[in-house]
XYZ file of C-alpha atoms in Angstrom:
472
model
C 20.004 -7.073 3.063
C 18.189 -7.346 6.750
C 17.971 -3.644 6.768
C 15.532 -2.149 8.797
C 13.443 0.906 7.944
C 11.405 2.916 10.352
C 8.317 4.606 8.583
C 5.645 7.206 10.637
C 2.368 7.472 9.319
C -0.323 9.417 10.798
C -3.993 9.234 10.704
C -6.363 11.917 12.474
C -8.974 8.900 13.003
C -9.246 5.025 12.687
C -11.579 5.863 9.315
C -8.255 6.897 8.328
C -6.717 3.052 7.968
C -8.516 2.526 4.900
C -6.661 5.471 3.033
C -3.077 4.218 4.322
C -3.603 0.952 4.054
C -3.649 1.296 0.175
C -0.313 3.218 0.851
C 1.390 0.129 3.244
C 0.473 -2.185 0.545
C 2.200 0.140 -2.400
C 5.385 0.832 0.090
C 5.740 -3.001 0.783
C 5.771 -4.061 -3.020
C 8.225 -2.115 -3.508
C 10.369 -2.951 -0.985
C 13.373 -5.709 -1.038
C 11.526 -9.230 0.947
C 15.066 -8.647 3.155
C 14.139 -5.788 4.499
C 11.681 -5.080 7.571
C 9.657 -2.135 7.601
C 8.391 -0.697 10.598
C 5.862 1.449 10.783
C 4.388 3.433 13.128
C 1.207 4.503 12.883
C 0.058 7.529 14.999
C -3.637 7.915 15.608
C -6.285 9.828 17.541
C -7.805 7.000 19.864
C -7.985 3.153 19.337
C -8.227 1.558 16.121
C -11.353 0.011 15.265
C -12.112 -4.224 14.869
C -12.630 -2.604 10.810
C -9.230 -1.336 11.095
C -7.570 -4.088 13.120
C -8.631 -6.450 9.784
C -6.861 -4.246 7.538
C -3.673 -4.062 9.292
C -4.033 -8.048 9.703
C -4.459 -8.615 6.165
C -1.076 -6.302 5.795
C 0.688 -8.317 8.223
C -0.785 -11.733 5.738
C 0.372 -10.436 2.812
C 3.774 -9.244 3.673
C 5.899 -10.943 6.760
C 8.288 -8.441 6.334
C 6.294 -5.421 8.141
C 6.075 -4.557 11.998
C 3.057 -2.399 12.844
C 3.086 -0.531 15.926
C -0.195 2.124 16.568
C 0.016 4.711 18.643
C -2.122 6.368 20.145
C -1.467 10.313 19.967
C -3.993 11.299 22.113
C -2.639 9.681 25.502
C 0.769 12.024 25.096
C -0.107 14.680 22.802
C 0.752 18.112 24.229
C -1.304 20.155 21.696
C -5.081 19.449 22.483
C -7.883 20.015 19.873
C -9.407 23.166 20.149
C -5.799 25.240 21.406
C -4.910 24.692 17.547
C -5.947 25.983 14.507
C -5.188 23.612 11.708
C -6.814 22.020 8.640
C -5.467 18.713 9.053
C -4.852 17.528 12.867
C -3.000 14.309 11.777
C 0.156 16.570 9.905
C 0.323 17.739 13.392
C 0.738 14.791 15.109
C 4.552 14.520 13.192
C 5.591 17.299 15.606
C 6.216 14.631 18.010
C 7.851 11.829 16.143
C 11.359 13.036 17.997
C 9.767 11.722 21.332
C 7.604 9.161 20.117
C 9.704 7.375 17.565
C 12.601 5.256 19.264
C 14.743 5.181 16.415
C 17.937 7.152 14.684
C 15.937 8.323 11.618
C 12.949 7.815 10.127
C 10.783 8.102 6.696
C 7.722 10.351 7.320
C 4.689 10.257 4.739
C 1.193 12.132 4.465
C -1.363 9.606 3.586
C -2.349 11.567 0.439
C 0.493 9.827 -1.597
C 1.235 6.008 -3.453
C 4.693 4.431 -4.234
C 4.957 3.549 -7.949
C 8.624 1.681 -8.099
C 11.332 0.558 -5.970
C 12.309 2.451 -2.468
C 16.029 1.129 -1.845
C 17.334 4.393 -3.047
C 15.347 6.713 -0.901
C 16.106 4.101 2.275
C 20.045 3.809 1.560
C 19.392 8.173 1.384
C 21.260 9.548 4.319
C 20.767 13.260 5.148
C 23.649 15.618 4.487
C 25.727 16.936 7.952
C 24.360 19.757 9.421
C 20.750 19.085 8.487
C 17.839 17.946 10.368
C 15.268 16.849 7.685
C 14.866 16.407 3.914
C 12.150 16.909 1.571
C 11.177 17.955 -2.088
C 11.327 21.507 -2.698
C 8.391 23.229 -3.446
C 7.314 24.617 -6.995
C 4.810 26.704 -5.764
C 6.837 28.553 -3.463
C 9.477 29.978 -6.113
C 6.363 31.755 -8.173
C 6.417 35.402 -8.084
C 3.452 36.230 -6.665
C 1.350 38.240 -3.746
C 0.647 34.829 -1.857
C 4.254 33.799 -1.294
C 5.642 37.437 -0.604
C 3.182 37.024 2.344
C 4.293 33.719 2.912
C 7.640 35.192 3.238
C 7.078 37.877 5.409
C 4.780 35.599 7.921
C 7.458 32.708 8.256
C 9.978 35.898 8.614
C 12.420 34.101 6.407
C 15.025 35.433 3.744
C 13.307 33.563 0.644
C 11.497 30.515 0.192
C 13.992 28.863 -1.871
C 14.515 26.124 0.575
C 10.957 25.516 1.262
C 9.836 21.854 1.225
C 6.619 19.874 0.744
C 5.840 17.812 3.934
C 4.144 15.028 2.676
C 7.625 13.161 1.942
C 10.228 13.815 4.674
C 13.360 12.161 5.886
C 13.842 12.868 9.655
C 17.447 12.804 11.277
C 15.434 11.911 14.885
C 18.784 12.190 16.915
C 19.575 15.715 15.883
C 15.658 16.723 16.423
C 16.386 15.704 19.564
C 19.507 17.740 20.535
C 17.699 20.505 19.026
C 14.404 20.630 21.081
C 12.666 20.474 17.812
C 9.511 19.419 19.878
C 9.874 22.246 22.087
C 10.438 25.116 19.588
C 7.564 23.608 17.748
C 4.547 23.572 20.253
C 5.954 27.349 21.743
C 5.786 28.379 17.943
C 2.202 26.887 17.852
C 1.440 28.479 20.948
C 2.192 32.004 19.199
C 0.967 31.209 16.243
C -1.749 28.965 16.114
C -3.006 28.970 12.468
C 0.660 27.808 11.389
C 0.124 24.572 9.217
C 2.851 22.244 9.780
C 4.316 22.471 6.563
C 4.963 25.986 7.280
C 6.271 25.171 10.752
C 8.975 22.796 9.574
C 10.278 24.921 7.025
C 10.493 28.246 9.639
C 11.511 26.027 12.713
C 14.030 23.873 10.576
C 15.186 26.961 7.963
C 18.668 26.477 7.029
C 19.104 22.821 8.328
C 17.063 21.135 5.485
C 18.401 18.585 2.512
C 16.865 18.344 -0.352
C 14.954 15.210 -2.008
C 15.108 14.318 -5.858
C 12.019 15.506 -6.847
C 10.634 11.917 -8.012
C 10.195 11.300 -4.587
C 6.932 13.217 -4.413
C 5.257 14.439 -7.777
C 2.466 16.430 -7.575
C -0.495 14.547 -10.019
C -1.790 18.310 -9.902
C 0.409 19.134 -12.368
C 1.900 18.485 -15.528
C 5.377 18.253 -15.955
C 5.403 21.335 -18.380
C 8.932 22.002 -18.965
C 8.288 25.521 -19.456
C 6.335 25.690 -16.141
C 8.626 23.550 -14.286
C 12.160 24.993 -15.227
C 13.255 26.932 -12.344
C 16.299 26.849 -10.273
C 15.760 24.654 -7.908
C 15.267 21.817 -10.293
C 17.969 20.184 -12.683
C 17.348 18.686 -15.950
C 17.639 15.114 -15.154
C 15.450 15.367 -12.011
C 12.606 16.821 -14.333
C 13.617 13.765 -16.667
C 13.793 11.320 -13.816
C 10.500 12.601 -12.436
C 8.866 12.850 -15.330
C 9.808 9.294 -16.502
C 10.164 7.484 -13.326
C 8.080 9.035 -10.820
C 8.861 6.744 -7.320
C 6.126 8.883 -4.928
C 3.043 10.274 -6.583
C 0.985 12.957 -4.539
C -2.543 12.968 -5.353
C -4.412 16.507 -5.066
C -7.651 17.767 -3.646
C -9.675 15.025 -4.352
C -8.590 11.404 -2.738
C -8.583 8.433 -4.628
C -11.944 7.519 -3.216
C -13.664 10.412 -4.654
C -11.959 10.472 -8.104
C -10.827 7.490 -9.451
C -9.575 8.934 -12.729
C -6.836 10.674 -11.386
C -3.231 9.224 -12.392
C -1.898 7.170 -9.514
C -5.550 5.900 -8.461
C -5.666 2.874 -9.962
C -3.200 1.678 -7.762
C -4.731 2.852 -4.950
C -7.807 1.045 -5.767
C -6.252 -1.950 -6.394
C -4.561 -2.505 -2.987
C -8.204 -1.499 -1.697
C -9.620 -3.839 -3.458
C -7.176 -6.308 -1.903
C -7.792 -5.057 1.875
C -11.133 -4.240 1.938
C -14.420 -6.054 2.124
C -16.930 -6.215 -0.749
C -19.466 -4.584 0.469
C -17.300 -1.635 1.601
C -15.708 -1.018 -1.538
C -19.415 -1.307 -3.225
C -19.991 1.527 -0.735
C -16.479 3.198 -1.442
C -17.604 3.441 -5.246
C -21.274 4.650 -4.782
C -19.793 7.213 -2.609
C -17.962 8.533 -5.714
C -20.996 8.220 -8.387
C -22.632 10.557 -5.724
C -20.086 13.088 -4.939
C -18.486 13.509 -8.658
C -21.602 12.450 -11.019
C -22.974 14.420 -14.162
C -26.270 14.827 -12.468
C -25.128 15.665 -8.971
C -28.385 17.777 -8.507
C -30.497 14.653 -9.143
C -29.004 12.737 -6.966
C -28.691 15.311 -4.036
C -33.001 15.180 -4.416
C -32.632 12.133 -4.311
C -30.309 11.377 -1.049
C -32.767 14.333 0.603
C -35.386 11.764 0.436
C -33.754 9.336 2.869
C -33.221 11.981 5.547
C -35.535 13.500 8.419
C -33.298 16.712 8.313
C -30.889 18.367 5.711
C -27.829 21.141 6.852
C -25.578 22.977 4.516
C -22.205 22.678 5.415
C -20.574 25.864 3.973
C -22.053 29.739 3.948
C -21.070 30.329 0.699
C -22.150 31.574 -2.930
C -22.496 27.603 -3.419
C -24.421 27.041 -0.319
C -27.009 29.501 -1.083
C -27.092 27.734 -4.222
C -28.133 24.554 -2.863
C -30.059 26.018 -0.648
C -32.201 27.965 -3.293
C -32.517 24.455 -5.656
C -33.667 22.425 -2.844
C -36.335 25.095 -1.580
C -37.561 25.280 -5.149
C -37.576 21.895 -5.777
C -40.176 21.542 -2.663
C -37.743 20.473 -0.020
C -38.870 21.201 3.434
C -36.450 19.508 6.120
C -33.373 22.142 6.089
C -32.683 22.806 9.181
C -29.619 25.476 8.992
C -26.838 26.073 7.790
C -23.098 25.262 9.315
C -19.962 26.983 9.111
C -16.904 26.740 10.928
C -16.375 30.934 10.653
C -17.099 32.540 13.562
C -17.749 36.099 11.506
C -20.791 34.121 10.003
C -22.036 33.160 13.097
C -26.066 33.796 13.388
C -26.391 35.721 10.194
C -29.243 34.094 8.070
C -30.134 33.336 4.672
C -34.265 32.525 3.250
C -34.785 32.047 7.158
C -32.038 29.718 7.458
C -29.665 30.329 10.714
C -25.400 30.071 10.279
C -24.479 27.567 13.309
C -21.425 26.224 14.395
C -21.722 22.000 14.246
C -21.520 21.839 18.043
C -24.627 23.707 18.384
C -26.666 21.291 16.540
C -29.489 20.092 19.094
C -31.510 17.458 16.595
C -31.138 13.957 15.770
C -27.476 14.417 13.579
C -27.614 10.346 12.489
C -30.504 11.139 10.616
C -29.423 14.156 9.210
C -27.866 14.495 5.587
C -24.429 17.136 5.645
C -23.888 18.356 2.122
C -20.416 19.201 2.301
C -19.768 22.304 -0.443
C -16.701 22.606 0.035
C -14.676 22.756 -3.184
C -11.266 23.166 -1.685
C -11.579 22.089 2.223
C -12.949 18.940 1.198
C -11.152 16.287 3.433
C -11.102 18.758 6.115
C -14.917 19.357 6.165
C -15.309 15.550 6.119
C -13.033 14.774 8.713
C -14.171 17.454 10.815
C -17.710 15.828 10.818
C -16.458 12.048 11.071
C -14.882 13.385 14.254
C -18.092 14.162 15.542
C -19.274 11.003 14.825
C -21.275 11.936 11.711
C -21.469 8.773 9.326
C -19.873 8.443 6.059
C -23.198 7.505 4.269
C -24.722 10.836 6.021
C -21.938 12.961 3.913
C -22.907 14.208 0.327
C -20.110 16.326 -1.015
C -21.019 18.908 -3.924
C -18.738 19.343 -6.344
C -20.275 22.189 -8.535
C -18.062 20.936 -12.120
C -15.038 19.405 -13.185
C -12.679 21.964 -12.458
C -9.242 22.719 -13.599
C -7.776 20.327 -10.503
C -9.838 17.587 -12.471
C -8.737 18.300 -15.660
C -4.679 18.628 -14.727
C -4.690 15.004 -12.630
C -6.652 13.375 -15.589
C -5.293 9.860 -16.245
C -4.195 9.673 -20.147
C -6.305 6.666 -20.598
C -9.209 8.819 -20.041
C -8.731 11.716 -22.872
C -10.712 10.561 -25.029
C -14.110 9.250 -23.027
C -13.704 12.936 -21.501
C -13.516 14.714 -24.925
C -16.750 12.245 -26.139
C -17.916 13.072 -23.151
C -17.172 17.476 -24.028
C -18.480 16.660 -27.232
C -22.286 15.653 -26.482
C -22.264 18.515 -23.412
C -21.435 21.204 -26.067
C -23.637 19.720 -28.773
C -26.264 21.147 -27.031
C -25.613 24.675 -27.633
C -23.747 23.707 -31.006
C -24.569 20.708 -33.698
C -21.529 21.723 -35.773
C -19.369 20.103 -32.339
C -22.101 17.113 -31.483
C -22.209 16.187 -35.349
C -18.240 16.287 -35.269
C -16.735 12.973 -35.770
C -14.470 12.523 -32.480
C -10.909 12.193 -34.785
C -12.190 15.419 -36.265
C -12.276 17.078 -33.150
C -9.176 16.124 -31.713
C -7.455 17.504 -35.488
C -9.304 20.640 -34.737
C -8.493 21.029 -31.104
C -4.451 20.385 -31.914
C -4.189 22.044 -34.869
C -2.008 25.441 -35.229
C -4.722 27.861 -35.724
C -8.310 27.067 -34.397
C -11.428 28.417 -35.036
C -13.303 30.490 -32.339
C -15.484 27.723 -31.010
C -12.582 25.495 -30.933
C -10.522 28.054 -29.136
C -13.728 28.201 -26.839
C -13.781 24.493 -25.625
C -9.921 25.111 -25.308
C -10.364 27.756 -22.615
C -13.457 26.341 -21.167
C -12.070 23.091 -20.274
C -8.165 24.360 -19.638
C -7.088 21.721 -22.087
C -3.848 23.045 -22.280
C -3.412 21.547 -19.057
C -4.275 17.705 -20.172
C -4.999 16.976 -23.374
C -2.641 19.694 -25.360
C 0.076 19.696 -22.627
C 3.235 20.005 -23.451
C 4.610 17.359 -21.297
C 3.246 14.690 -18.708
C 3.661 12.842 -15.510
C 4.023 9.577 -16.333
């Protein structure tokens, strides 16, 4: 076809390569050999020799790819520190109007992977009279506290025609005539906590087009028909998505960090393709450590390699850690961190609340452990801005949560319910002496007993294993 597609990527830091990599490889597989893609990738700084090998290996793989980096920082109007914002990089899309020399352009978050073919979404052309287009947003038709705030803050008339931002189609010319730029950074300027997905939808409200919503599935989420039959989706997209996702979005937790989430497979094995031996050895340790059974153990255990420890995160959790290490005979805390300025100074057992530019001591031989159950990417790329090491990072994830459970990879079920089984047969022998088949009768049968309804709740398996419907 010789068509040419522009695609913007951003990264906040040259670390960041190794994530969108994956996502180059996954976009270029599944892309006609005819067509050229060029991307644009817009970064804070230079990228490093690491990175520069990466985006080689690209380039080796597929001929059919231009890659052109950009450095953000050399003509970026909104400087760190002026903004508020969890992830810089989302920000950096604000300027793709001045940056990007082209008519249009595909715009994706790096938290995503393509599963099939992209020739529809590339042949897509926005509707007249619209700027952008994106998936609408489930969340934002619930009927709840958090959006009627949402509401009132954006000062819009509903949030019907709210969009994700993680998958966007960008008419650049009509940005352009429309000093989208401009309205943007005044808006930030005002409001400085706005994320950028709520900036697009306020600045661009009433000039946005709407994507099929298999162009960005949420792995979050099950595709519970019940849950997901609202208004702003029809039948067949729920079908479509459900059976054909194109885009899957992964959730909290990066591939890296969870590799039994649906859609990580791929990711790791486009990593595996990129990346060098001993890095991925190092990718995969890093996720025994940060999502292992015995987490505890192995936090003693990383203390040991470190001169000094600090808790990043003044919370319940924090405390927490701090409490089990001081009990266990741990002796090299040194404070904790916290990026609120209301916790500023106030201490806990002796140990001081400081912000992470106050630290004085030796930080490359200091251990962060990153508590942070929610903030997790942000946390870590706040630090690997400072120029704190990845192997320096421990992140504590107190349990599997319900974010686990939800993005659980079928293939998986039934290790994790063997897995359920031997936790609770410590408290009950009936469940440990249960053959597994037996259990799973038990779990899906009409009426179950009390301790079956118990493992029900405790592990939301209504959301995975007796969920009504699934992303494929």
């Amino acid at each position: 076809m010789n068509r040419e597609v522009a695609i913007v990527l951003t990264i906040e830091n040259s670390v960041g390569i190794i994530n969108i990599g994956s996502l180059m490889m996954s976009i270029l597989e599944h892309t006609n050999a005819d067509d050229v893609v060029k991307f644009y990738v817009l970064v804070n700084g230079d990228i490093d020799d690491d990175g520069k090998k990466i985006l080689k290996k690209i380039k080796w793989y597929y001929s059919n790819c231009l890659i052109n980096c950009v450095d953000i920082q050399k003509c970026i109007e909104i400087k760190r520190g002026e903004v508020t914002c969890e992830e810089l990089d989302g920000y950096y899309r604000i300027l793709c109007p001045e940056l990007i020399d082209e008519d249009e352009c595909l715009c994706l978050g790096s938290n995503i992977i393509v599963k099939r073919d992209l020739t529809s979404l590339y042949e897509r052309k926005i509707k007249d009279g619209c700027s952008i287009a994106g998936v609408r947003s489930l969340e934002a038709t619930w009927d709840n506290a958090t959006n009627e705030n949402l509401q009132t803050a954006l000062g819009l008339d509903n949030l019907k025609q709210y969009i994700y931002s993680d998958v966007l189609l960008l008419n650049l010319n009509r940005m352009r005539q429309e000093n989208f730029v401009g309205e943007s950074i005044t808006l930030l300027k005002n409001t400085p906590s706005l994320t950028f997905q709520n900036l697009i939808n306020k600045v661009l409200f009433g000039k946005i087009d709407y994507l099929p919503l298999q162009y960005n599935v949420s792995n979050e989420y099950f595709l519970c028909i019940e849950t997901w039959f609202t208004e702003i989706y029809t039948e067949e997209e729920l079908y479509y998505a459900d059976q054909f996702p194109v885009i899957v979005r992964f959730g909290h937790l990066q591939p890296w960090v969870n590799s039994r989430q649906r859609g990580s497979d791929i990711w790791w094995r486009y990593a595996e393709q990129l990346l060098e031996p001993q890095l991925i050895g190092q990718l995969k340790n890093l996720e025994k450590r940060e999502s292992g059974s015995s987490l505890k153990v192995s936090l003693l255990g990383e203390s040991k390699k470190y001169k000094s420890i600090v808790i990043f995160g003044f919370t319940k959790l924090g405390k927490d850690i701090l409490d089990f290490l001081m009990d266990e005979g741990v002796e090299k805390i040194r404070c904790f961190c916290d990026n609120s300025m209301e916790k500023r100074d106030q201490l806990y057992r002796g140990m001081k609340v400081e912000l992470l530019e106050q630290l004085k001591f030796n930080l490359q031989d200091t251990l962060f452990i990153n508590v942070s159950q929610r903030a997790y990417n942000s946390i870590d790329n706040q630090l690997l801005r400072f120029g704190i090491q990845y192997e320096n990072i421990f992140h504590f994830m107190n349990k599997k949560n319900i974010q686990y459970y939800m993005t659980l990879d079928d293939k998986y079920y039934r290790q994790e319910l063997q897995w359920i089984k031997e936790r609770e047969g410590d408290y009950n022998v009936d469940i440990l002496n249960l053959p597994l088949e037996e259990l799973e009768k038990m779990l899906k049968a009409k009426e179950p007993g009390e301790a079956v309804k118990y493992l029900i709740d405790k592990y939301w398996m209504n959301t995975w294993f007796l969920a009504p419907g699934r992303i494929s």
